[in-house]
Amino acid sequence: MTNSLLKISNVDISLPEGSERLLAVENLCIDLAPGETLCIVGESGSGKSLTARALMGLLPAPHVKVSQGQIDFCGEDLTKVTERRLREIRGSEISMIFQEPMTALNPVMTIGSQIDEIFRYHVSMSAAERRERAIQLLDDVQLPDPAQIVNSYPHELSGGQRQRAMIAMALALEPKILIADEPTTALDVTTQAQILKLISDMQAEHQTGVLFITHDFGVVADIADRVAVMQYGHVVETGTVDKVLNNPEHPYTQALISAVPSLLPRSARARSEETVLEVKNVNKTFGGGSSFFKFGKPSRVVDAVKDVTIELRRGETLGVVGESGSGKSTLARCIIRLMDSDSGQIILNEVNICDLNRAEMRPWRAKIQMVFQDPFASLNPRVKIGQIIRQGPIIQGATQEEAEARTLELLEIVGLDERAFNRYPHEFSGGQRQRIGIARALALNPEILVADEPVSALDVSIQAQILSLLDEIRTKMNLSMVFITHDLRVAAQVCDRLAVMRYGEIVETGATADIFDSPQHSYTRDLLAAVPGQHWER
Amino acid sequence: MNDFWKRFSRNRSAVLGLLILCLVIFVASIASLIYPGDPFLYSQYPLSKPGENGFLLGSDSIGRDVASGIAHGAKTSLLIGLIATFAAVLIGVIFGALAGYYGGLVDDVLMRVTEVFQTIPSFIFAILLVAIIKPSIESVVIAITVVSWPAVARLVRGEFLALKNREFVQACHTLGMGDYRIMLKEMLPNCLSPIIVIGSLMVATAILIESGLAFLGLGDPNVMSWGFQISDGRSMLRVAWWICTFPGIAILITVLAINLVGEGLNDALNPRLRERN
C-alpha cells in the first residue's frame, strides 16, 4: 500500500517483571491505509488490546511500555512525540471506541456535555455552535430524537444507543483513524449488526482507517478488508480477508477458524417418546415490592418469564435462545428452583417440583443440575477442587470414600489430571474451570443438565473443546439438556430443538434445522439475519 | 501464608506497629514478674519524679508506682480490647450474615435493630451503659461490645449481599446444601479479610473507650488501667506532669501500633490494593 496512514514497525511492548511473559507484543508490524478496515483477531491474552492502547499512548506506564520500534502516523513517530502533541492527536486524529459503553461514558455527565468536551479541547467554537454540532452528530449515528438524547445521561440509553453515542463522540472531529476495541462484544446480535453497519457507513463517508479488534470471525468476515491474526503477542498471519478466512496458512489460524461453530444445524436425532421435564405456563415477575414501612411507590414490575411452556424429552438438548433481557436465565433458574416461579408447573418425573419445600426438594436436586456461565465466579476461590466436586454426593448421603472415588472418576471424564483434587480454583484456566463446573454438576448423576451460557465466557478454541466434552457426556450418560445461549452458531451445533425467547415469552419452538431453514416468527428471522459472517461459510 | 507475610512486610510502618504491639504484649505478660504485688500499693514517697526513690517513671500523689501501673494497665487494656472486639465481631457477623443472606423481612428487622444502636453516639452510649450496670470490668466489656458490633454487622451484611448471588453460592443451592453450611463454609471464608481488618482496628477503639470510661471514673475501681491513672493524675498535671504523661504515651503508641497493623493487614489481604505502593 503506497499511501499508508499508519505504519507500525517492529514494536515490542514490555510487561512488568514477574508477568506471564516478558513482552506483551513482540516485533509487531502492521500498516493501515485510509478507508481500510484492518481486523486484529486473537484470543484473550494475545496482546491485541494492548496494541490498540499503544497507538493511543494509553499503556499503563511505567509498568507496561513500548520498549522498541516505531509507530509512524502520517510522518510522526507516536512513540517519540510529547505528551502535549499526543493529547492533540487523541480524539481529533486518532480516536477510539471501547467494548463496554457504560463504563467508557461518564455516568454523571449528559451525552451532550461529553461530546461538547471534545470540541472545547480541540477546536474553538461558540457554545451554541457546539451544541448544534453535537445534535448533528447524534443524528448522523441514527439515534432517534437527538435533541432529546443530547440532554440524557448514559444510564437512560440502551446498550446499543450508548455505543452509537460513543461512535458519535469518536467521529466528532473526523479522525483519520478509528480504533474499535471489541465494540460489539457486549451487545446483542441484532444491535451488533446495526453498529457494524453504522461503522462501515461512517467509514465510507469519511475515508477513515479502521483498526477493529475482535475475537469473532463472523464479524471479521462481515467488515474486514485485511486481517492480522495474533497469538501470544506475535502476528502469525496477515492478509486479505478472503485469503485468511478461506486459505489460512498458519496452523494457529487454521485451528481458530475450524473452531468457529458452523451455522449449519447438526443432523437431527430420533426424538425419544419419554418426557423428562415439562414446564407449564410458568410466570415470574420482578419488582413491585415496596419498603419496610410501605412508604413510596412500589417499584416497576417486569415480566421476566411470561407464560412459558416447554417440554424436554429424554436424551434431547433443548436450546433456549434470545437476546439479553429476554428472560432465558431467569427461566433456567426457575427450572432448577434457584428462584421460585410465581405461577405454573415444573413437572419432573410426574411431580410438580414447584410445590416442594426446601427439604422435600433436596432429593430432587440430584436429578437436575446446572452448569454456570462464568467459570471464574462459579467456583468458590477458598475451596479445593476435590471438595467442590465431592460435596454434592456427600450432601446427598454418599460416604467419604464413595464421594472421593466418584470425584476422581469425574476428573478423568472431564479431562483433568487427578492432581487437580488438592488444588484451588485460581490455579486453573477458564476452560479448565468450566470442566470443573461440569464435573460438579455431573457428580450427582443427574438426568437433566441446565447449562446457562456455559461457553460464552470462553475463547473460541476452548469453546469448541467444552462443547465437544458436553456432547460426549450427553451421549455417554444419556443426559437431557436445557442449553441457554445467545449465540445461534453454538445453538446450531448443540441443540436438537430450539425455543426462541423475547421479552419473557417463547415466540417459536421447533427442531433446530426447521427453525434455521424456515423461521416462522419475524423475530426469529431478525435474529438469524443478524448473525455475523453468514456469507462466509466453510 | 508466606506470600501473605511478604505482602505485609512490604509495608514498613505495619511491621513497626507489629513490633511495638509485641512489646506491649510482652510487658503486659511479664507485669507481675517485674512488678510483683498490687499496683495500688502505696509507698511513703508520693510525687517522686521519674528516676527518684527507685521509681522509674515516678510515683503519684499517694506514692503508687506509675511504671507498675502502666505494666499492669497494659494487661487490662489489651484484655478488654481483645475480649470486647471478639464479642462484637461474633455478634456482628451473626447479625450481618443472617440479614445479608436471608434478605427481605429478616434483613429489615435486623437492620432496623442495628440502626437503633447506631443512632446513639457510641461513647455516650457506653457511659450510659456502664453507669446503669455498675462499673466493673465485665460491664466495661459489655458496654464496648454493645457499641461496636453494629459496624461489623453492616460490613458483613454488605459482603453477604454481594456474595449471595455469586454463581458458586447458587451452585451450592443446586446441590441441596443447607443454609448454615453455605453461610459458614462457603460464604464466610470469602469475607474473612475485611472482618480481620475491621476487627484489628476495633481493638484500638476499644482501648480508647476503656481509657475514656476509666478517666471518667467509670472503670473497675479494683483494676489498674491507663485511663484510671490519667484520671487520677489530671488534677496534679502542673506539679507532677509524669503521672498523666506516661500512661497517655502508652495509650498513644499502643493505639497507633494497632492501627498500623490494621492498615498493613488491609493492604496485605486486599489484593486489589496490592499494586498501590
PDB file of N, CA and C in Angstrom, chain A residues 273-356:
ATOM      1  N   GLU A 273     -39.661 -40.796  23.070  1.00  0.00           N
ATOM      2  CA  GLU A 273     -41.080 -40.605  23.388  1.00  0.00           C
ATOM      3  C   GLU A 273     -41.258 -40.164  24.832  1.00  0.00           C
ATOM      4  N   GLU A 274     -40.223 -40.390  25.633  1.00  0.00           N
ATOM      5  CA  GLU A 274     -40.355 -40.187  27.069  1.00  0.00           C
ATOM      6  C   GLU A 274     -40.057 -38.743  27.445  1.00  0.00           C
ATOM      7  N   THR A 275     -40.996 -38.102  28.103  1.00  0.00           N
ATOM      8  CA  THR A 275     -40.794 -36.728  28.540  1.00  0.00           C
ATOM      9  C   THR A 275     -40.151 -36.735  29.920  1.00  0.00           C
ATOM     10  N   VAL A 276     -39.024 -36.013  30.068  1.00  0.00           N
ATOM     11  CA  VAL A 276     -38.395 -35.983  31.397  1.00  0.00           C
ATOM     12  C   VAL A 276     -38.724 -34.710  32.164  1.00  0.00           C
ATOM     13  N   LEU A 277     -38.966 -33.642  31.434  1.00  0.00           N
ATOM     14  CA  LEU A 277     -39.234 -32.380  32.127  1.00  0.00           C
ATOM     15  C   LEU A 277     -40.287 -31.610  31.347  1.00  0.00           C
ATOM     16  N   GLU A 278     -41.258 -31.134  32.096  1.00  0.00           N
ATOM     17  CA  GLU A 278     -42.283 -30.327  31.457  1.00  0.00           C
ATOM     18  C   GLU A 278     -42.419 -29.025  32.216  1.00  0.00           C
ATOM     19  N   VAL A 279     -42.362 -27.924  31.507  1.00  0.00           N
ATOM     20  CA  VAL A 279     -42.574 -26.626  32.130  1.00  0.00           C
ATOM     21  C   VAL A 279     -43.892 -26.110  31.589  1.00  0.00           C
ATOM     22  N   LYS A 280     -44.840 -25.869  32.499  1.00  0.00           N
ATOM     23  CA  LYS A 280     -46.178 -25.485  32.031  1.00  0.00           C
ATOM     24  C   LYS A 280     -46.565 -24.118  32.548  1.00  0.00           C
ATOM     25  N   ASN A 281     -46.807 -23.202  31.647  1.00  0.00           N
ATOM     26  CA  ASN A 281     -47.329 -21.861  31.966  1.00  0.00           C
ATOM     27  C   ASN A 281     -46.614 -21.180  33.121  1.00  0.00           C
ATOM     28  N   VAL A 282     -45.293 -21.241  33.105  1.00  0.00           N
ATOM     29  CA  VAL A 282     -44.555 -20.643  34.216  1.00  0.00           C
ATOM     30  C   VAL A 282     -44.443 -19.121  34.045  1.00  0.00           C
ATOM     31  N   ASN A 283     -44.683 -18.411  35.129  1.00  0.00           N
ATOM     32  CA  ASN A 283     -44.550 -16.947  35.153  1.00  0.00           C
ATOM     33  C   ASN A 283     -43.593 -16.539  36.243  1.00  0.00           C
ATOM     34  N   LYS A 284     -42.863 -15.467  35.991  1.00  0.00           N
ATOM     35  CA  LYS A 284     -42.022 -14.894  37.034  1.00  0.00           C
ATOM     36  C   LYS A 284     -41.930 -13.394  36.799  1.00  0.00           C
ATOM     37  N   THR A 285     -42.286 -12.625  37.801  1.00  0.00           N
ATOM     38  CA  THR A 285     -42.132 -11.173  37.677  1.00  0.00           C
ATOM     39  C   THR A 285     -41.163 -10.673  38.725  1.00  0.00           C
ATOM     40  N   PHE A 286     -40.502  -9.586  38.396  1.00  0.00           N
ATOM     41  CA  PHE A 286     -39.598  -8.939  39.357  1.00  0.00           C
ATOM     42  C   PHE A 286     -40.151  -7.585  39.733  1.00  0.00           C
ATOM     43  N   GLY A 287     -39.708  -7.090  40.880  1.00  0.00           N
ATOM     44  CA  GLY A 287     -40.100  -5.745  41.299  1.00  0.00           C
ATOM     45  C   GLY A 287     -41.485  -5.754  41.909  1.00  0.00           C
ATOM     46  N   GLY A 288     -42.062  -4.588  42.046  1.00  0.00           N
ATOM     47  CA  GLY A 288     -43.387  -4.478  42.648  1.00  0.00           C
ATOM     48  C   GLY A 288     -43.323  -4.409  44.153  1.00  0.00           C
ATOM     49  N   GLY A 289     -42.116  -4.595  44.725  1.00  0.00           N
ATOM     50  CA  GLY A 289     -42.004  -4.525  46.173  1.00  0.00           C
ATOM     51  C   GLY A 289     -41.969  -3.079  46.633  1.00  0.00           C
ATOM     52  N   SER A 290     -42.177  -2.866  47.911  1.00  0.00           N
ATOM     53  CA  SER A 290     -42.012  -1.517  48.447  1.00  0.00           C
ATOM     54  C   SER A 290     -41.205  -1.621  49.732  1.00  0.00           C
ATOM     55  N   SER A 291     -40.973  -0.497  50.385  1.00  0.00           N
ATOM     56  CA  SER A 291     -40.070  -0.512  51.523  1.00  0.00           C
ATOM     57  C   SER A 291     -40.745  -1.088  52.769  1.00  0.00           C
ATOM     58  N   PHE A 292     -39.983  -1.217  53.812  1.00  0.00           N
ATOM     59  CA  PHE A 292     -40.410  -1.837  55.056  1.00  0.00           C
ATOM     60  C   PHE A 292     -41.680  -1.184  55.608  1.00  0.00           C
ATOM     61  N   PHE A 293     -41.690   0.134  55.586  1.00  0.00           N
ATOM     62  CA  PHE A 293     -42.827   0.835  56.185  1.00  0.00           C
ATOM     63  C   PHE A 293     -43.910   1.169  55.160  1.00  0.00           C
ATOM     64  N   LYS A 294     -43.760   0.570  53.956  1.00  0.00           N
ATOM     65  CA  LYS A 294     -44.741   0.769  52.889  1.00  0.00           C
ATOM     66  C   LYS A 294     -44.857   2.230  52.443  1.00  0.00           C
ATOM     67  N   PHE A 295     -43.759   2.952  52.574  1.00  0.00           N
ATOM     68  CA  PHE A 295     -43.762   4.305  52.032  1.00  0.00           C
ATOM     69  C   PHE A 295     -43.433   4.239  50.552  1.00  0.00           C
ATOM     70  N   GLY A 296     -43.772   5.285  49.843  1.00  0.00           N
ATOM     71  CA  GLY A 296     -43.335   5.439  48.463  1.00  0.00           C
ATOM     72  C   GLY A 296     -44.056   4.504  47.511  1.00  0.00           C
ATOM     73  N   LYS A 297     -43.783   4.740  46.228  1.00  0.00           N
ATOM     74  CA  LYS A 297     -44.445   3.945  45.207  1.00  0.00           C
ATOM     75  C   LYS A 297     -43.782   2.563  45.116  1.00  0.00           C
ATOM     76  N   PRO A 298     -44.568   1.525  44.860  1.00  0.00           N
ATOM     77  CA  PRO A 298     -43.930   0.234  44.594  1.00  0.00           C
ATOM     78  C   PRO A 298     -43.110   0.337  43.312  1.00  0.00           C
ATOM     79  N   SER A 299     -42.006  -0.456  43.250  1.00  0.00           N
ATOM     80  CA  SER A 299     -41.132  -0.336  42.086  1.00  0.00           C
ATOM     81  C   SER A 299     -41.792  -0.960  40.845  1.00  0.00           C
ATOM     82  N   ARG A 300     -41.192  -0.649  39.694  1.00  0.00           N
ATOM     83  CA  ARG A 300     -41.740  -1.096  38.419  1.00  0.00           C
ATOM     84  C   ARG A 300     -41.753  -2.631  38.328  1.00  0.00           C
ATOM     85  N   VAL A 301     -42.814  -3.174  37.774  1.00  0.00           N
ATOM     86  CA  VAL A 301     -42.909  -4.621  37.655  1.00  0.00           C
ATOM     87  C   VAL A 301     -42.413  -5.056  36.277  1.00  0.00           C
ATOM     88  N   VAL A 302     -41.538  -6.055  36.255  1.00  0.00           N
ATOM     89  CA  VAL A 302     -41.028  -6.568  34.985  1.00  0.00           C
ATOM     90  C   VAL A 302     -41.431  -8.033  34.858  1.00  0.00           C
ATOM     91  N   ASP A 303     -42.035  -8.368  33.736  1.00  0.00           N
ATOM     92  CA  ASP A 303     -42.345  -9.775  33.479  1.00  0.00           C
ATOM     93  C   ASP A 303     -41.107 -10.428  32.903  1.00  0.00           C
ATOM     94  N   ALA A 304     -40.375 -11.157  33.744  1.00  0.00           N
ATOM     95  CA  ALA A 304     -39.134 -11.762  33.261  1.00  0.00           C
ATOM     96  C   ALA A 304     -39.446 -13.030  32.474  1.00  0.00           C
ATOM     97  N   VAL A 305     -40.398 -13.796  32.972  1.00  0.00           N
ATOM     98  CA  VAL A 305     -40.822 -15.010  32.285  1.00  0.00           C
ATOM     99  C   VAL A 305     -42.339 -14.978  32.238  1.00  0.00           C
ATOM    100  N   LYS A 306     -42.884 -15.112  31.026  1.00  0.00           N
ATOM    101  CA  LYS A 306     -44.320 -14.921  30.872  1.00  0.00           C
ATOM    102  C   LYS A 306     -44.920 -16.150  30.224  1.00  0.00           C
ATOM    103  N   ASP A 307     -45.666 -16.900  30.977  1.00  0.00           N
ATOM    104  CA  ASP A 307     -46.468 -17.989  30.437  1.00  0.00           C
ATOM    105  C   ASP A 307     -45.652 -18.934  29.548  1.00  0.00           C
ATOM    106  N   VAL A 308     -44.538 -19.395  30.083  1.00  0.00           N
ATOM    107  CA  VAL A 308     -43.643 -20.232  29.284  1.00  0.00           C
ATOM    108  C   VAL A 308     -43.991 -21.706  29.438  1.00  0.00           C
ATOM    109  N   THR A 309     -44.098 -22.397  28.308  1.00  0.00           N
ATOM    110  CA  THR A 309     -44.360 -23.824  28.312  1.00  0.00           C
ATOM    111  C   THR A 309     -43.331 -24.495  27.419  1.00  0.00           C
ATOM    112  N   ILE A 310     -42.545 -25.409  28.006  1.00  0.00           N
ATOM    113  CA  ILE A 310     -41.621 -26.182  27.169  1.00  0.00           C
ATOM    114  C   ILE A 310     -41.612 -27.629  27.629  1.00  0.00           C
ATOM    115  N   GLU A 311     -41.133 -28.483  26.753  1.00  0.00           N
ATOM    116  CA  GLU A 311     -41.114 -29.905  27.059  1.00  0.00           C
ATOM    117  C   GLU A 311     -39.743 -30.449  26.669  1.00  0.00           C
ATOM    118  N   LEU A 312     -39.185 -31.258  27.538  1.00  0.00           N
ATOM    119  CA  LEU A 312     -37.863 -31.822  27.261  1.00  0.00           C
ATOM    120  C   LEU A 312     -37.980 -33.339  27.275  1.00  0.00           C
ATOM    121  N   ARG A 313     -37.591 -33.960  26.160  1.00  0.00           N
ATOM    122  CA  ARG A 313     -37.640 -35.432  26.076  1.00  0.00           C
ATOM    123  C   ARG A 313     -36.302 -36.014  26.512  1.00  0.00           C
ATOM    124  N   ARG A 314     -36.297 -37.297  26.825  1.00  0.00           N
ATOM    125  CA  ARG A 314     -35.069 -37.933  27.292  1.00  0.00           C
ATOM    126  C   ARG A 314     -33.985 -37.910  26.216  1.00  0.00           C
ATOM    127  N   GLY A 315     -32.785 -37.534  26.621  1.00  0.00           N
ATOM    128  CA  GLY A 315     -31.638 -37.532  25.714  1.00  0.00           C
ATOM    129  C   GLY A 315     -31.593 -36.358  24.763  1.00  0.00           C
ATOM    130  N   GLU A 316     -32.554 -35.469  24.894  1.00  0.00           N
ATOM    131  CA  GLU A 316     -32.667 -34.369  23.947  1.00  0.00           C
ATOM    132  C   GLU A 316     -31.948 -33.126  24.487  1.00  0.00           C
ATOM    133  N   THR A 317     -31.474 -32.268  23.575  1.00  0.00           N
ATOM    134  CA  THR A 317     -30.941 -30.983  24.011  1.00  0.00           C
ATOM    135  C   THR A 317     -31.840 -29.881  23.480  1.00  0.00           C
ATOM    136  N   LEU A 318     -32.425 -29.152  24.411  1.00  0.00           N
ATOM    137  CA  LEU A 318     -33.312 -28.062  24.022  1.00  0.00           C
ATOM    138  C   LEU A 318     -32.566 -26.751  24.212  1.00  0.00           C
ATOM    139  N   GLY A 319     -32.429 -26.004  23.141  1.00  0.00           N
ATOM    140  CA  GLY A 319     -31.750 -24.717  23.241  1.00  0.00           C
ATOM    141  C   GLY A 319     -32.761 -23.615  23.520  1.00  0.00           C
ATOM    142  N   VAL A 320     -32.466 -22.777  24.497  1.00  0.00           N
ATOM    143  CA  VAL A 320     -33.292 -21.589  24.704  1.00  0.00           C
ATOM    144  C   VAL A 320     -32.450 -20.416  24.237  1.00  0.00           C
ATOM    145  N   VAL A 321     -32.857 -19.778  23.132  1.00  0.00           N
ATOM    146  CA  VAL A 321     -32.057 -18.684  22.595  1.00  0.00           C
ATOM    147  C   VAL A 321     -32.813 -17.372  22.709  1.00  0.00           C
ATOM    148  N   GLY A 322     -32.078 -16.318  22.802  1.00  0.00           N
ATOM    149  CA  GLY A 322     -32.695 -14.998  22.893  1.00  0.00           C
ATOM    150  C   GLY A 322     -31.637 -13.991  23.257  1.00  0.00           C
ATOM    151  N   GLU A 323     -32.007 -12.709  23.187  1.00  0.00           N
ATOM    152  CA  GLU A 323     -31.031 -11.665  23.479  1.00  0.00           C
ATOM    153  C   GLU A 323     -31.030 -11.371  24.975  1.00  0.00           C
ATOM    154  N   SER A 324     -30.135 -10.495  25.401  1.00  0.00           N
ATOM    155  CA  SER A 324     -30.075 -10.233  26.833  1.00  0.00           C
ATOM    156  C   SER A 324     -31.383  -9.584  27.289  1.00  0.00           C
ATOM    157  N   GLY A 325     -31.818  -9.956  28.476  1.00  0.00           N
ATOM    158  CA  GLY A 325     -33.073  -9.431  28.986  1.00  0.00           C
ATOM    159  C   GLY A 325     -34.299 -10.183  28.485  1.00  0.00           C
ATOM    160  N   SER A 326     -34.076 -11.277  27.732  1.00  0.00           N
ATOM    161  CA  SER A 326     -35.242 -11.988  27.217  1.00  0.00           C
ATOM    162  C   SER A 326     -35.818 -12.939  28.256  1.00  0.00           C
ATOM    163  N   GLY A 327     -35.126 -13.116  29.378  1.00  0.00           N
ATOM    164  CA  GLY A 327     -35.674 -13.945  30.449  1.00  0.00           C
ATOM    165  C   GLY A 327     -35.190 -15.381  30.419  1.00  0.00           C
ATOM    166  N   LYS A 328     -34.199 -15.683  29.549  1.00  0.00           N
ATOM    167  CA  LYS A 328     -33.772 -17.074  29.448  1.00  0.00           C
ATOM    168  C   LYS A 328     -33.025 -17.559  30.690  1.00  0.00           C
ATOM    169  N   SER A 329     -32.211 -16.683  31.286  1.00  0.00           N
ATOM    170  CA  SER A 329     -31.517 -17.095  32.513  1.00  0.00           C
ATOM    171  C   SER A 329     -32.489 -17.236  33.680  1.00  0.00           C
ATOM    172  N   THR A 330     -33.479 -16.351  33.737  1.00  0.00           N
ATOM    173  CA  THR A 330     -34.488 -16.451  34.791  1.00  0.00           C
ATOM    174  C   THR A 330     -35.240 -17.767  34.663  1.00  0.00           C
ATOM    175  N   LEU A 331     -35.563 -18.131  33.432  1.00  0.00           N
ATOM    176  CA  LEU A 331     -36.252 -19.399  33.206  1.00  0.00           C
ATOM    177  C   LEU A 331     -35.400 -20.560  33.716  1.00  0.00           C
ATOM    178  N   ALA A 332     -34.102 -20.523  33.397  1.00  0.00           N
ATOM    179  CA  ALA A 332     -33.206 -21.592  33.853  1.00  0.00           C
ATOM    180  C   ALA A 332     -33.212 -21.670  35.377  1.00  0.00           C
ATOM    181  N   ARG A 333     -33.162 -20.512  36.027  1.00  0.00           N
ATOM    182  CA  ARG A 333     -33.117 -20.511  37.486  1.00  0.00           C
ATOM    183  C   ARG A 333     -34.432 -20.945  38.103  1.00  0.00           C
ATOM    184  N   CYS A 334     -35.533 -20.721  37.390  1.00  0.00           N
ATOM    185  CA  CYS A 334     -36.820 -21.229  37.881  1.00  0.00           C
ATOM    186  C   CYS A 334     -36.853 -22.752  37.765  1.00  0.00           C
ATOM    187  N   ILE A 335     -36.362 -23.262  36.634  1.00  0.00           N
ATOM    188  CA  ILE A 335     -36.397 -24.707  36.413  1.00  0.00           C
ATOM    189  C   ILE A 335     -35.597 -25.426  37.495  1.00  0.00           C
ATOM    190  N   ILE A 336     -34.437 -24.846  37.839  1.00  0.00           N
ATOM    191  CA  ILE A 336     -33.572 -25.514  38.799  1.00  0.00           C
ATOM    192  C   ILE A 336     -33.952 -25.154  40.234  1.00  0.00           C
ATOM    193  N   ARG A 337     -34.981 -24.343  40.371  1.00  0.00           N
ATOM    194  CA  ARG A 337     -35.510 -23.892  41.659  1.00  0.00           C
ATOM    195  C   ARG A 337     -34.488 -23.090  42.460  1.00  0.00           C
ATOM    196  N   LEU A 338     -33.698 -22.261  41.750  1.00  0.00           N
ATOM    197  CA  LEU A 338     -32.901 -21.272  42.467  1.00  0.00           C
ATOM    198  C   LEU A 338     -33.788 -20.079  42.758  1.00  0.00           C
ATOM    199  N   MET A 339     -34.830 -19.942  41.915  1.00  0.00           N
ATOM    200  CA  MET A 339     -35.836 -18.903  42.142  1.00  0.00           C
ATOM    201  C   MET A 339     -37.166 -19.610  42.167  1.00  0.00           C
ATOM    202  N   ASP A 340     -38.108 -19.055  42.895  1.00  0.00           N
ATOM    203  CA  ASP A 340     -39.442 -19.617  42.882  1.00  0.00           C
ATOM    204  C   ASP A 340     -40.248 -18.911  41.810  1.00  0.00           C
ATOM    205  N   SER A 341     -40.899 -19.696  40.956  1.00  0.00           N
ATOM    206  CA  SER A 341     -41.749 -19.074  39.950  1.00  0.00           C
ATOM    207  C   SER A 341     -43.046 -18.614  40.614  1.00  0.00           C
ATOM    208  N   ASP A 342     -43.675 -17.599  40.014  1.00  0.00           N
ATOM    209  CA  ASP A 342     -44.891 -17.059  40.614  1.00  0.00           C
ATOM    210  C   ASP A 342     -46.087 -17.987  40.406  1.00  0.00           C
ATOM    211  N   SER A 343     -46.158 -18.560  39.215  1.00  0.00           N
ATOM    212  CA  SER A 343     -47.247 -19.499  38.967  1.00  0.00           C
ATOM    213  C   SER A 343     -46.789 -20.475  37.900  1.00  0.00           C
ATOM    214  N   GLY A 344     -47.570 -21.508  37.677  1.00  0.00           N
ATOM    215  CA  GLY A 344     -47.226 -22.503  36.678  1.00  0.00           C
ATOM    216  C   GLY A 344     -46.640 -23.748  37.317  1.00  0.00           C
ATOM    217  N   GLN A 345     -46.363 -24.751  36.484  1.00  0.00           N
ATOM    218  CA  GLN A 345     -45.878 -26.024  36.999  1.00  0.00           C
ATOM    219  C   GLN A 345     -44.565 -26.411  36.324  1.00  0.00           C
ATOM    220  N   ILE A 346     -43.684 -27.017  37.105  1.00  0.00           N
ATOM    221  CA  ILE A 346     -42.476 -27.609  36.541  1.00  0.00           C
ATOM    222  C   ILE A 346     -42.505 -29.076  36.932  1.00  0.00           C
ATOM    223  N   ILE A 347     -42.744 -29.922  35.957  1.00  0.00           N
ATOM    224  CA  ILE A 347     -43.004 -31.321  36.278  1.00  0.00           C
ATOM    225  C   ILE A 347     -41.802 -32.178  35.923  1.00  0.00           C
ATOM    226  N   LEU A 348     -41.277 -32.844  36.934  1.00  0.00           N
ATOM    227  CA  LEU A 348     -40.101 -33.696  36.788  1.00  0.00           C
ATOM    228  C   LEU A 348     -40.534 -35.064  37.286  1.00  0.00           C
ATOM    229  N   ASN A 349     -40.433 -36.098  36.438  1.00  0.00           N
ATOM    230  CA  ASN A 349     -40.873 -37.435  36.825  1.00  0.00           C
ATOM    231  C   ASN A 349     -42.275 -37.431  37.448  1.00  0.00           C
ATOM    232  N   GLU A 350     -43.177 -36.733  36.815  1.00  0.00           N
ATOM    233  CA  GLU A 350     -44.577 -36.671  37.233  1.00  0.00           C
ATOM    234  C   GLU A 350     -44.813 -35.974  38.574  1.00  0.00           C
ATOM    235  N   VAL A 351     -43.795 -35.258  39.063  1.00  0.00           N
ATOM    236  CA  VAL A 351     -44.004 -34.496  40.301  1.00  0.00           C
ATOM    237  C   VAL A 351     -43.818 -33.017  39.983  1.00  0.00           C
ATOM    238  N   ASN A 352     -44.705 -32.189  40.477  1.00  0.00           N
ATOM    239  CA  ASN A 352     -44.556 -30.756  40.286  1.00  0.00           C
ATOM    240  C   ASN A 352     -43.607 -30.225  41.345  1.00  0.00           C
ATOM    241  N   ILE A 353     -42.360 -29.935  40.931  1.00  0.00           N
ATOM    242  CA  ILE A 353     -41.359 -29.561  41.930  1.00  0.00           C
ATOM    243  C   ILE A 353     -41.574 -28.146  42.453  1.00  0.00           C
ATOM    244  N   CYS A 354     -42.455 -27.387  41.828  1.00  0.00           N
ATOM    245  CA  CYS A 354     -42.735 -26.047  42.353  1.00  0.00           C
ATOM    246  C   CYS A 354     -43.410 -26.114  43.721  1.00  0.00           C
ATOM    247  N   ASP A 355     -44.111 -27.229  43.990  1.00  0.00           N
ATOM    248  CA  ASP A 355     -44.840 -27.344  45.259  1.00  0.00           C
ATOM    249  C   ASP A 355     -43.956 -27.794  46.413  1.00  0.00           C
ATOM    250  N   LEU A 356     -42.735 -28.248  46.092  1.00  0.00           N
ATOM    251  CA  LEU A 356     -41.901 -28.827  47.150  1.00  0.00           C
ATOM    252  C   LEU A 356     -41.225 -27.731  47.956  1.00  0.00           C
TER     253      LEU A 356
END
